[in-house]
Tab-separated table of C-alpha atoms in Angstrom:
chain	number	residue	atom	x	y	z
J	1	MET	CA	0.000	0.000	0.000
J	2	THR	CA	1.356	3.390	-0.934
J	3	ARG	CA	1.612	6.256	1.468
J	4	THR	CA	-1.178	8.156	-0.325
J	5	SER	CA	-3.584	5.227	-0.274
J	6	SER	CA	-2.747	4.617	3.382
J	7	LYS	CA	-3.666	8.247	4.140
J	8	LYS	CA	-6.942	7.842	2.260
J	9	VAL	CA	-7.802	4.713	4.239
J	10	ASP	CA	-6.983	6.506	7.488
J	11	MET	CA	-9.108	9.487	6.470
J	12	THR	CA	-12.008	7.225	5.544
J	13	LYS	CA	-11.795	5.433	8.889
J	14	MET	CA	-11.668	8.757	10.701
J	15	GLU	CA	-14.679	10.098	8.791
J	16	LEU	CA	-16.668	6.923	9.441
J	17	LYS	CA	-15.813	7.178	13.124
J	18	LYS	CA	-17.042	10.798	13.209
J	19	LEU	CA	-20.196	9.848	11.375
J	20	LYS	CA	-20.854	6.961	13.739
J	21	SER	CA	-20.447	9.275	16.726
J	22	ILE	CA	-23.374	11.465	15.630
J	23	LEU	CA	-25.773	8.641	14.779
J	24	PRO	CA	-28.010	8.005	17.792
J	25	THR	CA	-28.477	4.303	17.098
J	26	LEU	CA	-24.777	3.583	16.598
J	27	LYS	CA	-23.268	5.889	19.191
J	28	GLN	CA	-23.255	3.247	21.896
J	29	LYS	CA	-22.557	0.269	19.666
J	30	PRO	CA	-18.903	-0.801	20.125
J	31	ILE	CA	-18.353	-2.196	16.635
J	32	SER	CA	-20.020	-1.251	13.355
J	33	THR	CA	-19.081	-2.079	9.817
J	34	PRO	CA	-18.689	0.710	7.276
J	35	ILE	CA	-21.805	-0.462	5.452
J	36	GLU	CA	-23.817	-0.361	8.696
J	37	ILE	CA	-22.672	3.188	9.276
J	38	VAL	CA	-23.571	4.288	5.747
J	39	LEU	CA	-26.975	2.570	5.812
J	40	GLU	CA	-27.791	3.983	9.235
J	41	THR	CA	-26.733	7.419	8.025
J	42	ILE	CA	-29.153	7.156	5.108
J	43	ARG	CA	-31.940	6.021	7.436
J	44	TYR	CA	-31.210	8.856	9.868
J	45	ILE	CA	-31.173	11.488	7.115
J	46	ARG	CA	-34.528	10.221	5.839
J	47	GLN	CA	-35.935	10.352	9.366
J	48	LEU	CA	-34.747	13.942	9.782
J	49	GLU	CA	-36.181	14.819	6.380
J	50	ASP	CA	-39.571	13.351	7.368
J	51	GLN	CA	-39.533	15.351	10.601
J	52	LEU	CA	-38.726	18.510	8.687
J	53	ILE	CA	-41.526	17.894	6.196
J	54	ASP	CA	-43.981	17.211	9.029
J	55	ARG	CA	-42.941	20.394	10.807
J	56	PHE	CA	-43.236	22.411	7.595
J	57	GLN	CA	-46.698	21.000	6.873
J	58	LEU	CA	-47.789	21.768	10.441
J	59	ASP	CA	-46.507	25.332	10.119
J	60	ILE	CA	-48.387	25.759	6.836
J	61	SER	CA	-51.629	24.376	8.253
J	62	GLN	CA	-51.339	26.642	11.300
J	63	SER	CA	-50.633	29.619	9.048
J	64	SER	CA	-53.608	28.752	6.877
J	65	SER	CA	-55.932	28.495	9.852
J	66	SER	CA	-54.588	31.784	11.225
J	67	LEU	CA	-55.161	33.462	7.867
J	68	SER	CA	-58.699	32.049	7.755
J	69	ASP	CA	-59.398	33.472	11.214
J	70	ILE	CA	-58.034	36.853	10.163
J	71	SER	CA	-60.057	36.965	6.958
J	72	LEU	CA	-63.248	35.935	8.771
J	73	ASN	CA	-62.779	38.641	11.396
J	74	SER	CA	-61.564	41.329	9.012
J	75	SER	CA	-63.581	43.928	7.173
J	76	LEU	CA	-61.522	43.137	4.061
J	77	THR	CA	-63.084	40.771	1.601
J	78	LEU	CA	-61.235	38.049	-0.244
J	79	SER	CA	-61.950	39.806	-3.530
J	80	THR	CA	-59.755	42.767	-2.523
J	81	PRO	CA	-56.446	42.458	-4.401
J	82	LEU	CA	-53.384	42.340	-2.166
J	83	GLN	CA	-51.779	45.364	-3.795
J	84	ASP	CA	-54.837	47.473	-2.919
J	85	ILE	CA	-54.839	46.604	0.795
J	86	GLY	CA	-52.289	49.295	1.602
J	87	ASN	CA	-54.330	51.902	-0.261
J	88	SER	CA	-57.686	51.005	1.314
J	89	ASN	CA	-57.387	53.528	4.207
């Protein structure tokens, strides 16, 4: 093995170790194969993505219900164009 390829292997091992340290399910596991780490990373990223999507959808639904409440309680009608709202006073 050449010195360069040895460095690459060491870097890969170091990066896998870092990655493993941030994965909740592998943090406490003493030994993990590289493929386990990569697969768990993919699973974890998907889980985080799902949580983000759920949070975004919740925020949108709350915003929509808030806007509905405002429009029901407002003297403005839905037919009023947005650009005219500032000039309605």
